Short mmCIF file of C-alpha atoms in Angstrom, two decimals:
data_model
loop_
_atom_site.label_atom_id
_atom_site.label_comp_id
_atom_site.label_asym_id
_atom_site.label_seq_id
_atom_site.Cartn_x
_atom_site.Cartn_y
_atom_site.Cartn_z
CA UNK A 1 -64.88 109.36 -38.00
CA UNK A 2 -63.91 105.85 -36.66
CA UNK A 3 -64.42 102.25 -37.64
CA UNK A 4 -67.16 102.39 -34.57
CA UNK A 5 -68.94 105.31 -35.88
CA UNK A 6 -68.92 103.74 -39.42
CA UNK A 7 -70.32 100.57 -37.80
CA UNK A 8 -72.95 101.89 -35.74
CA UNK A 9 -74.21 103.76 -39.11
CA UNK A 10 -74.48 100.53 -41.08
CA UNK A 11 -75.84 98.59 -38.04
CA UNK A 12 -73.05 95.85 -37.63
CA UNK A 13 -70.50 94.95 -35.13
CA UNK A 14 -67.18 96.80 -35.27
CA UNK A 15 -65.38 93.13 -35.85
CA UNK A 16 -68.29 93.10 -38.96
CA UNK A 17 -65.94 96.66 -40.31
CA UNK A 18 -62.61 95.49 -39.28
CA UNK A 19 -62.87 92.28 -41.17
CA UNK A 20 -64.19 94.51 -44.10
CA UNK A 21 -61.09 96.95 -44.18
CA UNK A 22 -58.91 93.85 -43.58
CA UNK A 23 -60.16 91.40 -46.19
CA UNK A 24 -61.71 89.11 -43.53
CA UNK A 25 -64.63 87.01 -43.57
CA UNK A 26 -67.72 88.72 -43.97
CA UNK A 27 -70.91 88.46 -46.05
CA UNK A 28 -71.88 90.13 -49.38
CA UNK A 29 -75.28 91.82 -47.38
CA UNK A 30 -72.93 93.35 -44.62
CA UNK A 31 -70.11 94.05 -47.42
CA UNK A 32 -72.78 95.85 -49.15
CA UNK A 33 -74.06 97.81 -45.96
CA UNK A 34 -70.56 98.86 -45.01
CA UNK A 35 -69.50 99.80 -48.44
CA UNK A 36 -72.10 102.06 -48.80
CA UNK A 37 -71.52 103.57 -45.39
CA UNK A 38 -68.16 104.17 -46.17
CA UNK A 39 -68.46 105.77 -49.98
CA UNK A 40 -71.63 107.83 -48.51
CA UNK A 41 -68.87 109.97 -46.16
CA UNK A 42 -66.03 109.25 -48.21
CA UNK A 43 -64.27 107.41 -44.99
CA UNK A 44 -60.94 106.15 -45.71
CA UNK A 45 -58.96 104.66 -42.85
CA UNK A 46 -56.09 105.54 -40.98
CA UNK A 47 -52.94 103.66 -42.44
CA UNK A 48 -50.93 103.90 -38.85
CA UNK A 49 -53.77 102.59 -36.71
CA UNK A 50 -54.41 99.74 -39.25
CA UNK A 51 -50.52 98.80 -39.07
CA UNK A 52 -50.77 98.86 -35.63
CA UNK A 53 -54.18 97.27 -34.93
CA UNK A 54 -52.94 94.32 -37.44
CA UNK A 55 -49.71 94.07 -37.42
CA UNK A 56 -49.67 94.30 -40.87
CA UNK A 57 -48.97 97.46 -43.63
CA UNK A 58 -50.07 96.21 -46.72
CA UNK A 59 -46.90 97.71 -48.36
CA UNK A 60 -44.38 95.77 -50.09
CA UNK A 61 -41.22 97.47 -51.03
CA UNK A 62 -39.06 97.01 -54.30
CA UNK A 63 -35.66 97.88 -54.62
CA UNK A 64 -34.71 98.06 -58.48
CA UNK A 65 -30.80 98.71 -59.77
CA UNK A 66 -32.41 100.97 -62.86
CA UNK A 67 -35.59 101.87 -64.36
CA UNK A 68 -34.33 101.85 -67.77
CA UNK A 69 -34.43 98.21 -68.44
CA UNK A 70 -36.89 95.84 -69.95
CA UNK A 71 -36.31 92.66 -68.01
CA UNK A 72 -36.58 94.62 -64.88
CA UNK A 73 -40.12 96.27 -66.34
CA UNK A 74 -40.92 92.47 -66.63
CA UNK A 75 -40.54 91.58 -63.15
CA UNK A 76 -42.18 94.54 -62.00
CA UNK A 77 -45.17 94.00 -63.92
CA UNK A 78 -45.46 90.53 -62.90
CA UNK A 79 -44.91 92.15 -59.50
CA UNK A 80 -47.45 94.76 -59.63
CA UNK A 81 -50.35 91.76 -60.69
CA UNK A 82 -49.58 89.52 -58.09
CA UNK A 83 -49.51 92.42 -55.29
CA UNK A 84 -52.37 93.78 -57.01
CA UNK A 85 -54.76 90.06 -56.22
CA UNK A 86 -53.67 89.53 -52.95
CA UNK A 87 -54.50 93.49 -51.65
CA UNK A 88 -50.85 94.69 -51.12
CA UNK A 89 -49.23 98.04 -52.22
CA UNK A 90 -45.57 98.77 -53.53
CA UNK A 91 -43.13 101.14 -52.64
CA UNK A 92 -40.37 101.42 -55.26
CA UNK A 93 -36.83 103.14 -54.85
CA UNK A 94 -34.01 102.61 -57.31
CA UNK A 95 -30.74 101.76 -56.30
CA UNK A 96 -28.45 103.02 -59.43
CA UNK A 97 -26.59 99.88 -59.25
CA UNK A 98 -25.20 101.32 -55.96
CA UNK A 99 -25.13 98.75 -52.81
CA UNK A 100 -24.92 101.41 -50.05
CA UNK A 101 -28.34 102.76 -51.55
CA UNK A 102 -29.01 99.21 -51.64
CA UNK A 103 -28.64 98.80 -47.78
CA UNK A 104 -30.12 101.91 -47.18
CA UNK A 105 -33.26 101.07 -48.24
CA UNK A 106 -33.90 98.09 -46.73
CA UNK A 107 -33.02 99.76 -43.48
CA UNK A 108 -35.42 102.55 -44.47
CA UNK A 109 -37.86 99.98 -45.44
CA UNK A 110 -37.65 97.92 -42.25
CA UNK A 111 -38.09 101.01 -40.39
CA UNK A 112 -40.63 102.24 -42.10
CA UNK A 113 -43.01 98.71 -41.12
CA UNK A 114 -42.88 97.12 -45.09
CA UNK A 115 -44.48 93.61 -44.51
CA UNK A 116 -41.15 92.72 -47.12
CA UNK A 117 -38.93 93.34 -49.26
CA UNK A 118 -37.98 92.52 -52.90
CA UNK A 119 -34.59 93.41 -54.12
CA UNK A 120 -34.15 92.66 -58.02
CA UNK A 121 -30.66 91.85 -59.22
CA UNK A 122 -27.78 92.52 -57.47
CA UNK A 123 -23.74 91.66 -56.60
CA UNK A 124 -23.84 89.82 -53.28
CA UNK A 125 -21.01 91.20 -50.53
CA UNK A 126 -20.61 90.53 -47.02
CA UNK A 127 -22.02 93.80 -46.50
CA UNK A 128 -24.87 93.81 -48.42
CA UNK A 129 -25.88 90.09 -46.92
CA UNK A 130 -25.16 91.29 -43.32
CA UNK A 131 -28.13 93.79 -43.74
CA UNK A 132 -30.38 91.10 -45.29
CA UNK A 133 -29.34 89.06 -42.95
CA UNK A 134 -30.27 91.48 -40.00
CA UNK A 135 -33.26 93.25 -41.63
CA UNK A 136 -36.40 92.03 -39.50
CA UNK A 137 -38.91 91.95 -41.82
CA UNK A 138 -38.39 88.79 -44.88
CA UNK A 139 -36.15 89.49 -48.08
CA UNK A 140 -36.52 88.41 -50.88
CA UNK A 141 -33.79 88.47 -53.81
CA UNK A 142 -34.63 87.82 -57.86
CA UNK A 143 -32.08 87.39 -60.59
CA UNK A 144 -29.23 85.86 -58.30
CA UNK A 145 -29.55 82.55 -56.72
CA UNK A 146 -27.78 83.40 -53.09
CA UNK A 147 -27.06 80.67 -50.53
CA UNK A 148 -29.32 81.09 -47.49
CA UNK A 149 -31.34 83.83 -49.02
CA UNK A 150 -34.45 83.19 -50.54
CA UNK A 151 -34.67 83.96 -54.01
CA UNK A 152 -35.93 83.65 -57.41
CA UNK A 153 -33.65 83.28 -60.64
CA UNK A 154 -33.22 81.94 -63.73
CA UNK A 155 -31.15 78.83 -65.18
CA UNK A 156 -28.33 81.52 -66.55
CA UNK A 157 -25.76 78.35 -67.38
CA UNK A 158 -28.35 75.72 -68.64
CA UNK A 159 -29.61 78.59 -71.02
CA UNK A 160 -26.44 79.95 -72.45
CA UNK A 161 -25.10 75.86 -72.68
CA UNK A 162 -28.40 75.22 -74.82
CA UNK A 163 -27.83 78.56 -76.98
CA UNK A 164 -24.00 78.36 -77.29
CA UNK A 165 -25.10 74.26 -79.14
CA UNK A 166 -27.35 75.84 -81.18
CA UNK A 167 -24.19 78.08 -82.85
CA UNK A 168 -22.03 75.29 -82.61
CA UNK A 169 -24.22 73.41 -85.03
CA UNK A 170 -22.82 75.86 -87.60
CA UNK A 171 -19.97 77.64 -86.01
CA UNK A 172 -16.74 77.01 -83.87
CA UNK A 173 -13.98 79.62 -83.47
CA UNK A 174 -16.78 81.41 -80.93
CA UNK A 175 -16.15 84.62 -78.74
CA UNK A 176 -18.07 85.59 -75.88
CA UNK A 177 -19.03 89.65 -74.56
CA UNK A 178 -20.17 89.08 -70.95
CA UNK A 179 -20.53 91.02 -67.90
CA UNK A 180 -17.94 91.55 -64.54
CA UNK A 181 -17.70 87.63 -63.32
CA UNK A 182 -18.83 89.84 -59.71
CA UNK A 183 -22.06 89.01 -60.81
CA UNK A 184 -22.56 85.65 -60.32
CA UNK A 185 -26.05 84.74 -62.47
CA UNK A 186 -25.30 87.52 -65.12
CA UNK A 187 -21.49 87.42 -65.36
CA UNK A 188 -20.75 84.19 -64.15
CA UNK A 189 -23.02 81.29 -64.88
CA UNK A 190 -23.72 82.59 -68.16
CA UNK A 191 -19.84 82.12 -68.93
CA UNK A 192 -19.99 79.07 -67.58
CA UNK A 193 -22.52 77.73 -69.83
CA UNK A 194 -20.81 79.10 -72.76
CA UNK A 195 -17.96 76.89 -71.74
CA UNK A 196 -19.94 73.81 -70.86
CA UNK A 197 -20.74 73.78 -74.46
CA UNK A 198 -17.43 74.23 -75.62
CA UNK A 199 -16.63 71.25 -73.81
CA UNK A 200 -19.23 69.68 -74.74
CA UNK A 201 -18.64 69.58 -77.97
CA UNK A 202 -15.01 69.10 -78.13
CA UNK A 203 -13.38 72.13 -78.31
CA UNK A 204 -11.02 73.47 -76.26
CA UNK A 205 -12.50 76.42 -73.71
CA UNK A 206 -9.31 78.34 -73.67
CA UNK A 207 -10.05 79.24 -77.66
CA UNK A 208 -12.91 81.45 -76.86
CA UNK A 209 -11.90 84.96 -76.91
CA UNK A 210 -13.94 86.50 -73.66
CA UNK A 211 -14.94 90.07 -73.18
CA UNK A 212 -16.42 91.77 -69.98
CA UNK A 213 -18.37 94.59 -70.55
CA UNK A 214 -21.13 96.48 -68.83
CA UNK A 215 -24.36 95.53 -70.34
CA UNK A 216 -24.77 98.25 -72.88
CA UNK A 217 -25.71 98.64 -76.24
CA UNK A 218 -22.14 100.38 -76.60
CA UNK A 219 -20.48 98.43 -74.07
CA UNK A 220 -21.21 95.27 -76.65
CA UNK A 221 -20.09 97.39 -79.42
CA UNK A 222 -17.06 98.51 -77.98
CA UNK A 223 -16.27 94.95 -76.86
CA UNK A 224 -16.78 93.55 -80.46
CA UNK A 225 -14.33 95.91 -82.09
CA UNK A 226 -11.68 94.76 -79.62
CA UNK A 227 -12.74 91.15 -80.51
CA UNK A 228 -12.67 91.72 -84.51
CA UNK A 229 -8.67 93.06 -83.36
CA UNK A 230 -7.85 89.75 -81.77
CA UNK A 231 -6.11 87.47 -83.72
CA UNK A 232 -7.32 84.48 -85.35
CA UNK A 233 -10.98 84.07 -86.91
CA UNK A 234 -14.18 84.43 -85.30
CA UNK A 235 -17.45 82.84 -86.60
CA UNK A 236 -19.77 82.50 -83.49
CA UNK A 237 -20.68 85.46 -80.89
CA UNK A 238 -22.03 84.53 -77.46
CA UNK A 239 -23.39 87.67 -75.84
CA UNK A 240 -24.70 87.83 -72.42
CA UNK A 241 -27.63 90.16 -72.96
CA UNK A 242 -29.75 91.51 -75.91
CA UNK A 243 -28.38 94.75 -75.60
CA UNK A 244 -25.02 93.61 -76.08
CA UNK A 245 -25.58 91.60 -78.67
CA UNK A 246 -27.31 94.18 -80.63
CA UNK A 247 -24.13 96.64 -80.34
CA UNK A 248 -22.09 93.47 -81.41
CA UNK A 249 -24.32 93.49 -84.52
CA UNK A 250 -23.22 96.91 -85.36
CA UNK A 251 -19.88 96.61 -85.08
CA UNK A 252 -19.60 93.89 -87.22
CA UNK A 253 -21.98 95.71 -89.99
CA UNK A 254 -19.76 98.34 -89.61
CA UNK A 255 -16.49 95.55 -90.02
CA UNK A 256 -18.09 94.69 -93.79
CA UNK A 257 -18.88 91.58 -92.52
CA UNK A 258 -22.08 89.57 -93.02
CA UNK A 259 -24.97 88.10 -90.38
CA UNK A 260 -25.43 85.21 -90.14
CA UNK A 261 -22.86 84.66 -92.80
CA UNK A 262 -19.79 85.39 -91.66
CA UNK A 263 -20.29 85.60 -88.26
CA UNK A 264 -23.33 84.41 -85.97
CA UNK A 265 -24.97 86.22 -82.96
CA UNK A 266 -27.06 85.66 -79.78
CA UNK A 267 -28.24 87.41 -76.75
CA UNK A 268 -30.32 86.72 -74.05
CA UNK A 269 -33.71 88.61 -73.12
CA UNK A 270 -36.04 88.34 -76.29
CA UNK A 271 -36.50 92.22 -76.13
CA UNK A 272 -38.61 93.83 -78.52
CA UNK A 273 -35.83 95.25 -80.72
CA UNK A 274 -35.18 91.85 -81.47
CA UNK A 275 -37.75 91.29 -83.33
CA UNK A 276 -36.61 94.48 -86.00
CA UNK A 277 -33.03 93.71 -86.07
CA UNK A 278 -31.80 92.49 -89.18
CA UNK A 279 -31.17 90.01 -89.22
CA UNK A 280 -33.63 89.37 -86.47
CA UNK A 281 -31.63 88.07 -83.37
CA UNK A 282 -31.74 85.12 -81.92
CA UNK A 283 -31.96 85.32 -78.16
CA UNK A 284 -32.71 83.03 -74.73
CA UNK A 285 -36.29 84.06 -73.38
CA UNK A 286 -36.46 84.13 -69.53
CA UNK A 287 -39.87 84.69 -67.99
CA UNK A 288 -39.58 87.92 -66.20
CA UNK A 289 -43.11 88.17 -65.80
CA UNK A 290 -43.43 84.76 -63.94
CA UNK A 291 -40.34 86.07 -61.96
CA UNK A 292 -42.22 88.61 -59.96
CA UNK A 293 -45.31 86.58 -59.39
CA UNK A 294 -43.15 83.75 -57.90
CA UNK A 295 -40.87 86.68 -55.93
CA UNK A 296 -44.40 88.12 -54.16
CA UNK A 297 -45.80 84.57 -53.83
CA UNK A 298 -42.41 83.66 -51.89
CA UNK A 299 -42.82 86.82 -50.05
CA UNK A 300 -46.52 86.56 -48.92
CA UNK A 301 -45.72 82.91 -47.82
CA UNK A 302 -42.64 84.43 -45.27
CA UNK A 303 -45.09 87.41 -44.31
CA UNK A 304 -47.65 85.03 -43.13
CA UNK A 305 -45.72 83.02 -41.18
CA UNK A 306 -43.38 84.22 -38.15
CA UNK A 307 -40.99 81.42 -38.66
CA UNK A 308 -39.61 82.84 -42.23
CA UNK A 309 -36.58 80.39 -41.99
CA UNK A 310 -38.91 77.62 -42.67
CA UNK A 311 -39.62 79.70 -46.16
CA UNK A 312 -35.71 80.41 -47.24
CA UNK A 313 -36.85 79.15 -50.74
CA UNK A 314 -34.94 78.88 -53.74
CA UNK A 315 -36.96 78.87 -56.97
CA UNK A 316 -35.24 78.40 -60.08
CA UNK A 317 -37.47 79.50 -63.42
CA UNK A 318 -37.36 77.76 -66.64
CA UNK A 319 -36.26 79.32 -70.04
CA UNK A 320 -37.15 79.10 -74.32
CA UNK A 321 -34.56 79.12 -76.91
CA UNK A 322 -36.22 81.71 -79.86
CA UNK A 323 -34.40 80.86 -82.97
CA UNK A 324 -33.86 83.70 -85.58
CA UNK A 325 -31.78 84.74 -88.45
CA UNK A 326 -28.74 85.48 -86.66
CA UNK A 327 -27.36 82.26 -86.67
#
């Protein structure tokens, strides 16, 4: 069965069924008509010959580092929505925090006619941005802010400035746990806002004792332990995620030492276990959720126009500092 047969059935024009299919103009008598045409022999159309007859595949795809994080969940729920209202699917493949899978798949995704691509969070090379660069079809990146890409990310140094004031009200012989400075947004700019602060405030940057680990809950364990070694006091903990910060918590339970008391922590993420920690940690929110509707909006606006240099965006998201008892 065609699009003609299923239009000479319902007694329209096939333009009348193609606009149907295609989310054209039509009206609700016709839409009717056709829809009931179409459910009577259970016609579904032929994905190929609509890519080829538009132009268009109604497939986005999504290229995530991991599944097993809650910011990304975030994104790709606000992802999912947006998609969702303006008729597109997704196409997900995880990376593993591996760039050649990274490039992979956007080949594989070009090739395979995606109308675009979002790639969450990643470490910018020459190699990776050659394929972007390359890749026919529009990219978009969220998390990083990369020059002459467009992208959506958050305010990584204004948030960690306004946190790190918030300890300094009570604390100042501060350490930081943050991730490889390869990662600019994550590991970078959040350092940098730590030591904007500093500054700031008067004290010298070169006293905070800074820590790179990888992220995890025992990564910002591990990293606090080697802090509580250092020598000289430490009052104040900066860490660059929740998950860090909550493995920073332990170790300093574990030290016989007291939260908020003796020494104060923050994260960034306002995950759920925040909320049961005790003492209940005080974290940056960024809005994940509004991160993947602005990341498909970008997206939709490159798709629709064949000019997608005149859409290299760059959206930067705002952020809420949730105070707790950890400070």
């Amino acid at each position: 069965m065609t699009i003609k047969d299923i239009a000479e059935m319902a007694g329209v024009s096939v333009a009348a069924v193609s606009r149907y299919f295609n989310g054209g103009s039509l009206s609700e008598g016709k839409k009717r008509i056709i829809q009931k045409v179409v459910e009577e022999n259970n016609y579904v159309p032929n994905a190929m010959a609509q890519t080829m007859r538009t132009g268009k595949s109604g497939n986005i795809g999504v290229i995530v580092p991991r599944v097993n994080s809650e910011s990304f969940a975030q994104i790709m729920a606000g992802i999912a929505s947006e998609v969702e209202e303006n008729n597109y699917s997704v196409i997900l493949a995880v990376s593993e925090n591996k760039q050649e899978k990274e490039v992979f798949y956007i080949e594989q995704m070009e090739k395979s006619k995606m109308d675009g691509i979002i790639l969450m969070g990643t470490v910018m090379t020459p190699y990776l941005k050659a394929a972007i660069e390359k890749c026919k079809i529009p990219v978009v990146v969220t998390g990083q802010d990369f020059e002459g890409i467009p992208s959506v990310f958050y305010d990584d140094k204004g948030a960690m400035c306004d946190i790190t004031k918030l300890v300094l009200k009570k604390k100042k012989k501060l350490a930081y746990i943050g991730g490889p400075e390869n990662d600019i947004a994550v590991g970078k700019m959040r350092k940098a806002g730590v030591e904007k602060a500093m500054e700031e405030a008067g004290i010298d940057k070169k006293t905070l004792k800074a820590v790179e680990s990888d992220f995890t809950l025992q990564g910002g364990y591990e990293a606090m332990k080697s802090i509580l070694k250092m020598k000289g006091k430490v009052d104040g903990v900066i860490c660059a995620t929740d998950r860090m910060a909550h493995g920073a918590m332990k170790a300093i339970r574990e030290a016989g030492k007291k939260i908020p008391e003796d020494i104060a922590v923050v994260g960034v993420g306002d995950s759920w276990a925040d909320v049961i920690s005790s003492p209940q940690l005080t974290t940056v929110h960024l809005y994940y959720d509004k991160c993947g509707h602005a990341a498909v909006m970008l997206l939709l606006a490159m798709i629709e126009h064949e000019n997608n240099n005149r859409y290299i965006s760059r959206v930067m998201l705002d952020y809420s500092i949730i105070e707790r008892g950890s400070v």
